[in-house]
Short mmCIF file of C-alpha atoms and ligand atoms in Angstrom, two decimals:
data_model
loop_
_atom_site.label_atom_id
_atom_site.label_comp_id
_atom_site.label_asym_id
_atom_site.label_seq_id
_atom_site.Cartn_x
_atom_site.Cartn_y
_atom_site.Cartn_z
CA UNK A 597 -102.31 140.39 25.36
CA UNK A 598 -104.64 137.89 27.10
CA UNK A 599 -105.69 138.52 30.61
CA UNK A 600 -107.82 136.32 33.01
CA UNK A 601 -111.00 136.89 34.99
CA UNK A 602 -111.50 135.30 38.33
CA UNK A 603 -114.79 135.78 40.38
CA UNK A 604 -114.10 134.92 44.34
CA UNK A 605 -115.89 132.72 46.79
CA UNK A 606 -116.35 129.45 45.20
CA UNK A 607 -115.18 126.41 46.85
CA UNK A 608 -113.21 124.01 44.84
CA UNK A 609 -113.63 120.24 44.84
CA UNK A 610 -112.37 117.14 42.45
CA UNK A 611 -109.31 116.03 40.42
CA UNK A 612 -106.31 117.87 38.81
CA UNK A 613 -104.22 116.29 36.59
CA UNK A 614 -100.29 117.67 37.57
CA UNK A 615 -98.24 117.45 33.57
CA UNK A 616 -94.75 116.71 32.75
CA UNK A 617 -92.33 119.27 34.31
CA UNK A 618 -91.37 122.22 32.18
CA UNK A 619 -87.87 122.49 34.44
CA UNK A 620 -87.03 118.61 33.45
CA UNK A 621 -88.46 119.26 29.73
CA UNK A 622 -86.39 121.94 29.00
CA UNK A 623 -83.22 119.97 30.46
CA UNK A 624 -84.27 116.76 28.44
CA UNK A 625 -84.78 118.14 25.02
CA UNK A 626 -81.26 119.58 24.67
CA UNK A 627 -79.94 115.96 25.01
CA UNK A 628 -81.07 114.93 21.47
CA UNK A 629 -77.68 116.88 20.10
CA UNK A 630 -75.84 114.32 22.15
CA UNK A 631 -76.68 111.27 19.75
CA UNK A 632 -78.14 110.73 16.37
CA UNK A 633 -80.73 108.44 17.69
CA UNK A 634 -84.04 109.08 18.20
CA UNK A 635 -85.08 110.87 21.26
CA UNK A 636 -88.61 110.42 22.41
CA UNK A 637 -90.52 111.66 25.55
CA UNK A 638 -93.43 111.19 26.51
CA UNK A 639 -95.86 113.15 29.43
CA UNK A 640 -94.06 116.46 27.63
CA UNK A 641 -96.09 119.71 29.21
CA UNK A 642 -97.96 121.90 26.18
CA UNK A 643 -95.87 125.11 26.96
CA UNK A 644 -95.04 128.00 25.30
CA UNK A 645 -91.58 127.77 26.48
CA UNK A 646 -91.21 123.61 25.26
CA UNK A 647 -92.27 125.79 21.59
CA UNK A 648 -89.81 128.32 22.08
CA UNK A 649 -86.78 124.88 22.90
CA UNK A 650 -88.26 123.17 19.97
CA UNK A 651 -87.29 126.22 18.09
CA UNK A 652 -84.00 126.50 19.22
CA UNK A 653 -83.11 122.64 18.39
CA UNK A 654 -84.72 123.01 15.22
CA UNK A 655 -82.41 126.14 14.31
CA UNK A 656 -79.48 123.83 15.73
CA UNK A 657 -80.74 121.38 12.77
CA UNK A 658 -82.71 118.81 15.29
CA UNK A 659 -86.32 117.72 14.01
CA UNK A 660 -88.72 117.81 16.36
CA UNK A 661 -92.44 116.22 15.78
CA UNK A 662 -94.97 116.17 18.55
CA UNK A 663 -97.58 113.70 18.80
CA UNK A 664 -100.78 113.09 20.68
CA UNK A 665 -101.49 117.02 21.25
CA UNK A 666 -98.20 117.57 22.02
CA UNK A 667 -97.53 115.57 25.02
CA UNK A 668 -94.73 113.35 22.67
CA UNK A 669 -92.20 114.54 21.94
CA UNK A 670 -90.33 112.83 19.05
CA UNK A 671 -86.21 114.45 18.11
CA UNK A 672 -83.30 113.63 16.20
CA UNK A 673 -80.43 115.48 14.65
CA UNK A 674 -78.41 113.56 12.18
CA UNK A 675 -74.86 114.98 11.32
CA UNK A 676 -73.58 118.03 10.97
CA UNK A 677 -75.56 121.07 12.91
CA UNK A 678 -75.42 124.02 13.58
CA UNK A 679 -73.59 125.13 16.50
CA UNK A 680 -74.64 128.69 16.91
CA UNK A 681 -77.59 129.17 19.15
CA UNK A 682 -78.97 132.46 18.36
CA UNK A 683 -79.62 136.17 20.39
CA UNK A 684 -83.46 136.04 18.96
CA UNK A 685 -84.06 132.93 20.63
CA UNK A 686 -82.20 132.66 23.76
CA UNK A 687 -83.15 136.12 24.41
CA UNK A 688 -86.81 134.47 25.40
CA UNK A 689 -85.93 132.14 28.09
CA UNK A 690 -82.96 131.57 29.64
CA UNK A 691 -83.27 127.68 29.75
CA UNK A 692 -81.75 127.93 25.75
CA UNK A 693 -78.20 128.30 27.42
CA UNK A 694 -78.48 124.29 28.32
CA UNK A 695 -77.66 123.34 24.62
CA UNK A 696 -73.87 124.97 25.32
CA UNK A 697 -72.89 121.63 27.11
CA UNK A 698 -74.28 119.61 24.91
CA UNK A 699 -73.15 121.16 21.30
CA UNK A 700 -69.51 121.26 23.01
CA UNK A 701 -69.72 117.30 23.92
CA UNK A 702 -71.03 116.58 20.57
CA UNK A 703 -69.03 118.92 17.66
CA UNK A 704 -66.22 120.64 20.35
CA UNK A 705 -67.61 124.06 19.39
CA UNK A 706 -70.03 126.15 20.38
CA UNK A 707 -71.78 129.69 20.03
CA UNK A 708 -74.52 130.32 22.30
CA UNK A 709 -76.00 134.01 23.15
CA UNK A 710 -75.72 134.94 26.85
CA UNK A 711 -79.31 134.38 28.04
CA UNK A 712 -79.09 138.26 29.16
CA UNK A 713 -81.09 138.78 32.87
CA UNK A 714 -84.44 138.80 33.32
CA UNK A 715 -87.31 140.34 35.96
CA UNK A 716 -86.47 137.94 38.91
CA UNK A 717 -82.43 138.43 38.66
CA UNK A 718 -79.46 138.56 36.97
CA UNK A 719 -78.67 135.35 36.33
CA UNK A 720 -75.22 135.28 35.16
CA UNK A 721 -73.56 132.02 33.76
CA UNK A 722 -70.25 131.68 35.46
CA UNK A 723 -70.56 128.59 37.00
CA UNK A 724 -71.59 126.85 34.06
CA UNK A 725 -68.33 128.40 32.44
CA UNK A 726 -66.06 128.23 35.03
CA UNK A 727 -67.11 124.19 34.76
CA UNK A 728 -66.94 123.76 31.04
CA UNK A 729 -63.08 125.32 31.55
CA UNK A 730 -62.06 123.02 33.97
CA UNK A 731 -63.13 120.28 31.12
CA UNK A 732 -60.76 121.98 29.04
CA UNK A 733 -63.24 124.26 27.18
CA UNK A 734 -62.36 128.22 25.85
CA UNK A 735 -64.68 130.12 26.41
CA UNK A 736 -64.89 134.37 25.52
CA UNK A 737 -67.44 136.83 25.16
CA UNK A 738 -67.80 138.43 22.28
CA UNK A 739 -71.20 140.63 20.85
CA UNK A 740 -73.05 139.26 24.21
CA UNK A 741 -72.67 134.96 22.58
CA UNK A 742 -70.29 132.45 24.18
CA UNK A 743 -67.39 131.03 22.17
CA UNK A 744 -66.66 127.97 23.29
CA UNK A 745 -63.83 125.62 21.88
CA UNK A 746 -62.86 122.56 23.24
CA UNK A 747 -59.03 122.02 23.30
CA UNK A 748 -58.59 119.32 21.24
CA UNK A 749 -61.72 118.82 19.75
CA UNK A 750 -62.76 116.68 23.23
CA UNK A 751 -63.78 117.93 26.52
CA UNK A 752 -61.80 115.70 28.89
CA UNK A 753 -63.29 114.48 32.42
CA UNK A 754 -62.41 116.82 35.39
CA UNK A 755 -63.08 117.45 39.35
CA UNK A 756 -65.20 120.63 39.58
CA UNK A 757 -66.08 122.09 42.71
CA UNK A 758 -69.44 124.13 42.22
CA UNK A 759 -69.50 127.69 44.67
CA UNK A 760 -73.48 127.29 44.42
CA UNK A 761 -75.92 123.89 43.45
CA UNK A 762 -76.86 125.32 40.29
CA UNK A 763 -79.75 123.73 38.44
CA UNK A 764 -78.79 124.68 34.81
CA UNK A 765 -75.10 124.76 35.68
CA UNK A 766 -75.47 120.83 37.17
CA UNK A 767 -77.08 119.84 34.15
CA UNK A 768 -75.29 121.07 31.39
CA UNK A 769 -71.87 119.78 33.05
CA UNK A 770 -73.40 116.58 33.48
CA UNK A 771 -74.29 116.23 30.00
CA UNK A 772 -70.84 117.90 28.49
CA UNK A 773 -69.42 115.48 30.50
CA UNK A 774 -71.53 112.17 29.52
CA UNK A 775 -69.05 112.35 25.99
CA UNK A 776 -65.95 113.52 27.55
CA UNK A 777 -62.60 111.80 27.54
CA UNK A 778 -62.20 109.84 31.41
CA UNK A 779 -63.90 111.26 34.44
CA UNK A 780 -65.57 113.98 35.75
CA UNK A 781 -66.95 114.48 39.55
CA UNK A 782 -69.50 117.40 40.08
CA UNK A 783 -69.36 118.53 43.82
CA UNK A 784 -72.26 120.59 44.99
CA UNK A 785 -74.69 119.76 42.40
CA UNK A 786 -77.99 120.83 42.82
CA UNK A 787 -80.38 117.54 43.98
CA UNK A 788 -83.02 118.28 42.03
CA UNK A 789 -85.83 115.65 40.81
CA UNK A 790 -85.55 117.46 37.36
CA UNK A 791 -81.55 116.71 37.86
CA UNK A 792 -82.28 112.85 38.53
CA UNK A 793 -84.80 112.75 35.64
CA UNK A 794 -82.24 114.26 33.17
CA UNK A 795 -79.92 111.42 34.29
CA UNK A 796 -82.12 108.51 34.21
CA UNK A 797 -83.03 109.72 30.63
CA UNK A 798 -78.98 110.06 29.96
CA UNK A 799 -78.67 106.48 31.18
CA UNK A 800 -81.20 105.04 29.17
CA UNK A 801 -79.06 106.60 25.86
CA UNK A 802 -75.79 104.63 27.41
CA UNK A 803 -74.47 107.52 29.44
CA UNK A 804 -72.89 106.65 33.25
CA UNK A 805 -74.29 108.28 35.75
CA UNK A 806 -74.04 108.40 39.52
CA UNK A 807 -74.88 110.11 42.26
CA UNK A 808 -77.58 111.90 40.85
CA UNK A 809 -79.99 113.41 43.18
CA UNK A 810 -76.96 113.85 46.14
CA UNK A 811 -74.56 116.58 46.00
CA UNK A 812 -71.77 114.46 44.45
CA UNK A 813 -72.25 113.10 40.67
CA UNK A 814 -69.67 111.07 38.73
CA UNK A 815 -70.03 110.74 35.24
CA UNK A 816 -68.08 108.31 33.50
CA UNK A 817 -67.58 109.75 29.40
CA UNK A 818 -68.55 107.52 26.52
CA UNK A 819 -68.07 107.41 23.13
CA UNK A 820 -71.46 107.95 21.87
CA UNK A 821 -74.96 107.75 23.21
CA UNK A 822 -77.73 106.13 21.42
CA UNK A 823 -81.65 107.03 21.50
CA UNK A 824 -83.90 106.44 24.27
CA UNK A 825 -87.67 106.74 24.90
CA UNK A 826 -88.16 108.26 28.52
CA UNK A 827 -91.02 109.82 30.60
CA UNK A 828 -91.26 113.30 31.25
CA UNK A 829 -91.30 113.47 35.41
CA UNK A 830 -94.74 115.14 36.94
CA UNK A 831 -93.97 118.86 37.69
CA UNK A 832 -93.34 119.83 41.26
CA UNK A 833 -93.93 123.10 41.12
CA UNK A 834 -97.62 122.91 39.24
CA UNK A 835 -98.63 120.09 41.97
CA UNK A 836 -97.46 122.56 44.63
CA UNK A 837 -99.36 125.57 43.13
CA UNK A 838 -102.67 123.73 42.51
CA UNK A 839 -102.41 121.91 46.04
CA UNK A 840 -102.78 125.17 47.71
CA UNK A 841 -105.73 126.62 45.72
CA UNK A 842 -108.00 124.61 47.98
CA UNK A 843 -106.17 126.18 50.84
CA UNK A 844 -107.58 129.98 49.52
CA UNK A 845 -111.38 128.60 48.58
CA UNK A 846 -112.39 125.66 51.13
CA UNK A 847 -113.04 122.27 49.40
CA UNK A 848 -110.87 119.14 48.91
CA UNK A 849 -108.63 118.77 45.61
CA UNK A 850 -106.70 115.83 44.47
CA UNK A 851 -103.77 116.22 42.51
CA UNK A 852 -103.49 113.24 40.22
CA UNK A 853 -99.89 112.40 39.32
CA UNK A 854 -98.51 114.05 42.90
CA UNK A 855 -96.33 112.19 44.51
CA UNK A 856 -94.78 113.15 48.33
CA UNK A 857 -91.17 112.61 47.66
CA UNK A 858 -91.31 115.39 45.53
CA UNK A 859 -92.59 118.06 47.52
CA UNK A 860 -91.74 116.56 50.89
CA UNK A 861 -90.25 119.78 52.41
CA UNK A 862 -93.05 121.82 50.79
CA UNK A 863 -96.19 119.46 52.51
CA UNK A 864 -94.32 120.23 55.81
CA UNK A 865 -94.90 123.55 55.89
CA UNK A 866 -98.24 123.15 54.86
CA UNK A 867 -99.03 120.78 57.53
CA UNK A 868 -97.76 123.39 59.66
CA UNK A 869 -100.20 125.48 58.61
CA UNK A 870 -103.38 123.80 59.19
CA UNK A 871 -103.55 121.99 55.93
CA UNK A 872 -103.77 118.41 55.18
CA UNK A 873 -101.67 116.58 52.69
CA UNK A 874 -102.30 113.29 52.35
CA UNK A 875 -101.18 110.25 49.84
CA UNK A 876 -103.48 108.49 47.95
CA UNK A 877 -102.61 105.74 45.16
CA UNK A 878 -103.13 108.19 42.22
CA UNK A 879 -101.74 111.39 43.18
CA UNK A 880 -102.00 113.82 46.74
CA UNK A 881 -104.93 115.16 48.52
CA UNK A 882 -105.32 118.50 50.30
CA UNK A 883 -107.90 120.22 52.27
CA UNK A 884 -107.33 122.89 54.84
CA UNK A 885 -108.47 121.72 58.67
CA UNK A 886 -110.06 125.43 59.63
CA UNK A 887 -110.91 128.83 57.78
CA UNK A 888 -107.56 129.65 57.52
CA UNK A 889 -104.20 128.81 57.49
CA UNK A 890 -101.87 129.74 60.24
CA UNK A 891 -98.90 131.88 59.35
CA UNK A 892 -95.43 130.11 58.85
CA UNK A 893 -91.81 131.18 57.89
CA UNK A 894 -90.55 130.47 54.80
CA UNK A 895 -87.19 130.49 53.69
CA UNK A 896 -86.17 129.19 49.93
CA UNK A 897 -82.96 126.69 49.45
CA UNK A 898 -81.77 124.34 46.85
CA UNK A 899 -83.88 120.81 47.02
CA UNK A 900 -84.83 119.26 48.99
CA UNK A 901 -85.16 122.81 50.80
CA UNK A 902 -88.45 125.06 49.88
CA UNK A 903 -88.33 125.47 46.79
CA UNK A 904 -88.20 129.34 45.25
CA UNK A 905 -90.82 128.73 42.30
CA UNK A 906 -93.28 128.00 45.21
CA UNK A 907 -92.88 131.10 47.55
CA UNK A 908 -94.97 133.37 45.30
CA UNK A 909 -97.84 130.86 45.84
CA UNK A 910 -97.05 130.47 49.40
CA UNK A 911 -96.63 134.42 49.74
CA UNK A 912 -100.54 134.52 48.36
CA UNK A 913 -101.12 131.83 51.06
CA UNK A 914 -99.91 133.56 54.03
CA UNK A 915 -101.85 137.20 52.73
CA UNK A 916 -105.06 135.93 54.43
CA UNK A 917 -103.65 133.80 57.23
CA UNK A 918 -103.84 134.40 61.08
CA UNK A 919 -100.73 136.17 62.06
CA UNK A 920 -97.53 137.44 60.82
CA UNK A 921 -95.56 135.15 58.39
CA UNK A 922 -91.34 136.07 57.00
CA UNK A 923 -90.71 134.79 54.15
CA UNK A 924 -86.57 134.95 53.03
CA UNK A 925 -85.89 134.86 49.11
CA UNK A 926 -81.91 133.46 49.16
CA UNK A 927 -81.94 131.83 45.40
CA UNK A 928 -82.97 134.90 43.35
CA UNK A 929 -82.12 138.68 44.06
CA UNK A 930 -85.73 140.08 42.88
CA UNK A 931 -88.20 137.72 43.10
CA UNK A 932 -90.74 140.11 45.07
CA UNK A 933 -92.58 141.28 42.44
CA UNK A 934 -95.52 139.88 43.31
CA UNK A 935 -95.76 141.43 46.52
CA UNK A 936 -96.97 145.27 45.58
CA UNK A 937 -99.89 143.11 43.19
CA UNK A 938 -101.07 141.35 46.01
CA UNK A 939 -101.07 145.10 48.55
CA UNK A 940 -103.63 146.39 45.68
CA UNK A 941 -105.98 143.39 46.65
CA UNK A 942 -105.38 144.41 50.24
CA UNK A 943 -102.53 142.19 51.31
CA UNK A 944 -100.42 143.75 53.80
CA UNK A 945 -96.68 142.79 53.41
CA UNK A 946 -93.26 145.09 54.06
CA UNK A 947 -90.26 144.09 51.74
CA UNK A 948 -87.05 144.65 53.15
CA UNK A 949 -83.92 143.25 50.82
CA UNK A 950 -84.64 139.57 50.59
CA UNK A 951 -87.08 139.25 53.54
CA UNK A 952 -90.92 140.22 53.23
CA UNK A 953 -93.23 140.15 56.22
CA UNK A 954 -96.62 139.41 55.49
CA UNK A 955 -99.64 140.37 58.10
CA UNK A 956 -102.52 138.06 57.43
CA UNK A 957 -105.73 139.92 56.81
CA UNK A 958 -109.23 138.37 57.29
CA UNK A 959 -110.55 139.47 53.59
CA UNK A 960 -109.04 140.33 49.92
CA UNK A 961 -110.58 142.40 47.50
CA UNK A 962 -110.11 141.18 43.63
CA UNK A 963 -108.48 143.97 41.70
CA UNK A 964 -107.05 144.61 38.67
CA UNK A 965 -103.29 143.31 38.43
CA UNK A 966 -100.23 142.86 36.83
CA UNK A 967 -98.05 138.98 36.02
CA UNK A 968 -94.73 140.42 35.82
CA UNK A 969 -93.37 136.79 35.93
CA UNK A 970 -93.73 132.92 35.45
CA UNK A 971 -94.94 132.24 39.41
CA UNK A 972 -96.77 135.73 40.54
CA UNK A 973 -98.53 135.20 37.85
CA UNK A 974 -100.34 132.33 39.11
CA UNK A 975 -99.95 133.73 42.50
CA UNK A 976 -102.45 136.52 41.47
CA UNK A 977 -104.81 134.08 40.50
CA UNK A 978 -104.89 131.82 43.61
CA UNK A 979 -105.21 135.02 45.49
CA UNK A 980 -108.35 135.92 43.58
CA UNK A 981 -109.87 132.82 44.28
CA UNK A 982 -110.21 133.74 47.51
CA UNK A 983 -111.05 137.45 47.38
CA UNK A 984 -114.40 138.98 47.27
CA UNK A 985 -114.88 139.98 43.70
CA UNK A 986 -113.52 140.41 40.87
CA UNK A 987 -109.83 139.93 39.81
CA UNK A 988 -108.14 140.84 36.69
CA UNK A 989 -104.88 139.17 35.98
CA UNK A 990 -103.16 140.89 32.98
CA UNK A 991 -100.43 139.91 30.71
CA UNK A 992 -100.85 136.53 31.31
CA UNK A 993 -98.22 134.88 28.78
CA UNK A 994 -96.33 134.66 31.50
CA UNK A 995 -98.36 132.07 32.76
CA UNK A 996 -98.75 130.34 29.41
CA UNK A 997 -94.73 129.75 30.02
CA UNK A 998 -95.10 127.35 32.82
CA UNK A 999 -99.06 126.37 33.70
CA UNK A 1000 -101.00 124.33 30.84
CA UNK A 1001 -104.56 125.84 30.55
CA UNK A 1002 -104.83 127.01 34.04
CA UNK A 1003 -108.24 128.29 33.46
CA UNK A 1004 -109.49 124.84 32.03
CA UNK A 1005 -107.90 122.93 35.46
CA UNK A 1006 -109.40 125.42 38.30
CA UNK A 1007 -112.95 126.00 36.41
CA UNK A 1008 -113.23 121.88 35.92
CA UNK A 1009 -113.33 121.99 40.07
CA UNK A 1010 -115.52 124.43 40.46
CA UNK A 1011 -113.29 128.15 39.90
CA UNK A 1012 -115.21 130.88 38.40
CA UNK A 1013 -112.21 131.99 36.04
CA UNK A 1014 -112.44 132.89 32.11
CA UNK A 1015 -109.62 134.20 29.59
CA UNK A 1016 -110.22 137.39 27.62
CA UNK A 1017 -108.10 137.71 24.69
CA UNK A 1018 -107.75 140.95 23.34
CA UNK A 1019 -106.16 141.46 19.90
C1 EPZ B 996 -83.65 126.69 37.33
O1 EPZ B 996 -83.10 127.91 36.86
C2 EPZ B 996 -85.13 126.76 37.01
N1 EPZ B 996 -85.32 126.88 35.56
C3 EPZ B 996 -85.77 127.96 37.73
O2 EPZ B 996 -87.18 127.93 37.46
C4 EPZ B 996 -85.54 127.79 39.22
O3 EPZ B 996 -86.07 128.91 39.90
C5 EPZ B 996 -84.03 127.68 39.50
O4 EPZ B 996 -83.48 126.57 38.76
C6 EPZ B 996 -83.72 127.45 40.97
O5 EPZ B 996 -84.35 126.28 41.42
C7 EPZ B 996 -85.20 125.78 34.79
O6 EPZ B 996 -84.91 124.69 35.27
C8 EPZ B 996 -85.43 125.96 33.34
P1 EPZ B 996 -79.79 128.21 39.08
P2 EPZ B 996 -81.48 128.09 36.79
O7 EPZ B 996 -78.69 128.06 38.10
O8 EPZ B 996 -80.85 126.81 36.39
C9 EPZ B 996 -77.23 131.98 40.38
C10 EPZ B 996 -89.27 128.75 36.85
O9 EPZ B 996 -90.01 129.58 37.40
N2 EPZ B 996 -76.26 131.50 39.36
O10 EPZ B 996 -79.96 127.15 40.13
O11 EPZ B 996 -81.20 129.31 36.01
C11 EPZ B 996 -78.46 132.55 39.71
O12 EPZ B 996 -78.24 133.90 39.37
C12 EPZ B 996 -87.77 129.03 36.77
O13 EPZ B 996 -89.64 127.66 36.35
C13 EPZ B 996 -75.03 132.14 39.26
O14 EPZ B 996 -74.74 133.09 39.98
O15 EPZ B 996 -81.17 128.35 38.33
C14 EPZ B 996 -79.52 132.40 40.76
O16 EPZ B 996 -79.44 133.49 41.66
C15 EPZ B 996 -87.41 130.39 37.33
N3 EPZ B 996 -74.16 131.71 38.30
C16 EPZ B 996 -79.12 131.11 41.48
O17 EPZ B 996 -77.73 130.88 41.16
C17 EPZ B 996 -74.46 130.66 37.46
O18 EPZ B 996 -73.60 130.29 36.62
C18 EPZ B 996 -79.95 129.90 41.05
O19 EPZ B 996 -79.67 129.66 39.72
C19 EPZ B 996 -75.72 130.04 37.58
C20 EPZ B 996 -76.60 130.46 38.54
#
């Protein structure tokens, strides 16, 4: 397992380039089961988890070629597939479970694995059901897969109400319902940019779509859907992460691709911290105004609230800022793993339940550590930029999941950071 070095102390200074989102990738891919067009994005991310999709569709009977190191994506799956998406894969990343919608809208059946939990939560899939039901679906568990059947052959349109504005749950009703018979209305849909990018893709391939990006979507079924070529939209959550490393070293960074709309709620509370986010015509830059940030309080919601795959970073943030920061975790049950990684580099921070209350110290101390998942891991490394010595960030595939050659982006402005792979 690889692990990665970072020396402290060195201010950072220049350009990053912010790729496609993983969290709109993963959503977009599974549409290519919903026509027998050609599918092509471009701006993909080179992730191990857009690998581990690519491997699921291909099992499903898509083909999948990537072009121009990866960053086009080119699919199609021409008659009958596969419907059965299988334990091996799915176990790997939960994201796999957004083919069920689409292999029900496309062949009325489908067996998918139950993603299973992971580190940062449960995660059941009962809204996701629950919808797919009220569009006339069966659906049991058997051996830990989902039957699904839909009556008829046809999912048919249908109000649903959702109890929470699930991401995956939004999108894989949405795109069940983009070949259903009549009308269905999603209410309490997550507003997601990743959300609005899967339906401007769906439109381009003939689908109707509105209301994507408020709380109430109507989707309007069609017959078929035809190919599309569509842009993968620049990942939030990397731009966030990499706009606050200059926040832990000193420096100016700009973040080329950035745009505010998409991380309006999260440049707030950086503003309120000292740091300054401004818009220029290629992407965002960011530079803190003193030594260090003030503390804020932080507490994660559904878009456009703060988002939860930035409060690890932000946790790292607030470890060295002047006074006492709360940060409240309300999407995901166990998402404070990070917490006891950053205390070994001398963070101080009390978890109770979903709150943790972090006591900004003056200095960190690198240290050896452990990723335990996708965002501490880079949360580890942003806090070792800015703690004297060395830090050692281990089991880093984590990372690889989500961040493209983090090492390559933060050394290219100045980061003293290396990978050690050990065999
Ligand atoms: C998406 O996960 C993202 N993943 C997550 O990013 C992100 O943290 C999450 O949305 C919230 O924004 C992808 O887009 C691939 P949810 P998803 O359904 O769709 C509960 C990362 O780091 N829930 O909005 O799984 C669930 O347990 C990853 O890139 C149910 O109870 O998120 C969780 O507590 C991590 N029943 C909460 O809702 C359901 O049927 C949010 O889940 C579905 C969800």
């Amino acid at each position: 397992m690889d692990s990665i070095v970072v020396k402290g102390g060195r201010e950072l200074n220049g350009k990053i380039h912010i790729a496609g989102a993983k969290n709109a990738a993963l959503a977009l891919m599974p549409a290519t089961l919903l026509s027998e067009e050609p599918l092509t994005l471009t701006n993909a991310p080179r992730l191990s988890d857009i690998k581990t999709m690519t491997e699921l569709l291909e099992s499903l009977g898509s083909e999948i070629s990537s072009l121009q190191d990866g960053k086009v994506q080119v699919m199609s799956t021409h008659g009958r597939i596969n419907t059965t998406a299988d334990y091996d894969i799915v176990r790997k990343m939960r994201a796999s479970n957004l083919v069920l919608g689409p292999l029900l809208a496309r062949e009325g059946n489908a067996i998918v694995s139950l993603p299973g939990g992971c580190a940062i939560g449960a995660r059941p899939m009962d809204i996701h059901t629950d919808g797919l039901e009220k569009m006339g679906a069966s659906i049991e568990l058997n051996d830990g897969y989902l039957h699904a059947k839909a009556a008829g052959g046809r999912l048919k349109g249908a109000v649903i109400d959702f109890p929470f504005a699930s991401v995956g749950a939004t999108e894989n009703i949405m795109m069940a319902a983009t070949l259903a018979k009549g009308t269905t209305v999603i209410s309490n849909a997550a507003r997601e940019p990743e959300i609005v990018d899967l339906a401007t893709c769906l439109r381009a391939m003939g689908a109707q779509i509105d209301g994507d990006g408020t709380s109430r979507i109507e989707i309007q079924g069609v017959d078929r859907l035809g190919g599309a070529t569509h842009p993968v939209v620049t990942d939030r959550i990397e731009l966030g992460t990499y706009m606050l490393a200059p926040v832990f070293t000193g420096g100016e960074i700009e973040c080329i691709g950035g745009r505010m709309h998409l991380v309006e709620n999260f440049a707030a509370k950086l503003d309120a911290a000292g740091i300054d986010v401004s818009e220029t015509k290629d992407g965002l830059k960011v530079k803190r105004r003193g030594d260090r940030p003030r503390a804020v309080n932080v507490k994660t919601e559904p878009f456009p609230g703060f988002p939860t795959d930035l409060q690890a970073q932000m946790m790292a943030m607030l470890c060295f800022a002047e006074g006492t920061s709360v940060l409240e975790e309300t999407i995901f049950e166990n998402r404070f793993m990070h917490a006891p990684e950053l205390v070994r580099m001398g963070a101080k921070i009390d978890v109770s339940g979903n709150t943790a209350t972090v006591t900004g110290v003056d200095k960190m101390k690198g240290a050896p550590v452990m990723a335990t998942d996708l965002r501490a891991s880079v949360s580890l490394i942003l806090a070792g930029l800015a703690s004297e010595g060395e830090t050692i960030v281990n089991r880093v595939y984590h990372l690889d999941r989500g961040y493209e050659h983090v090492e390559e982006k933060l050394s290219a402005v100045g980061a003293q950071i290396e990978r050690i792979s050990s065999k």
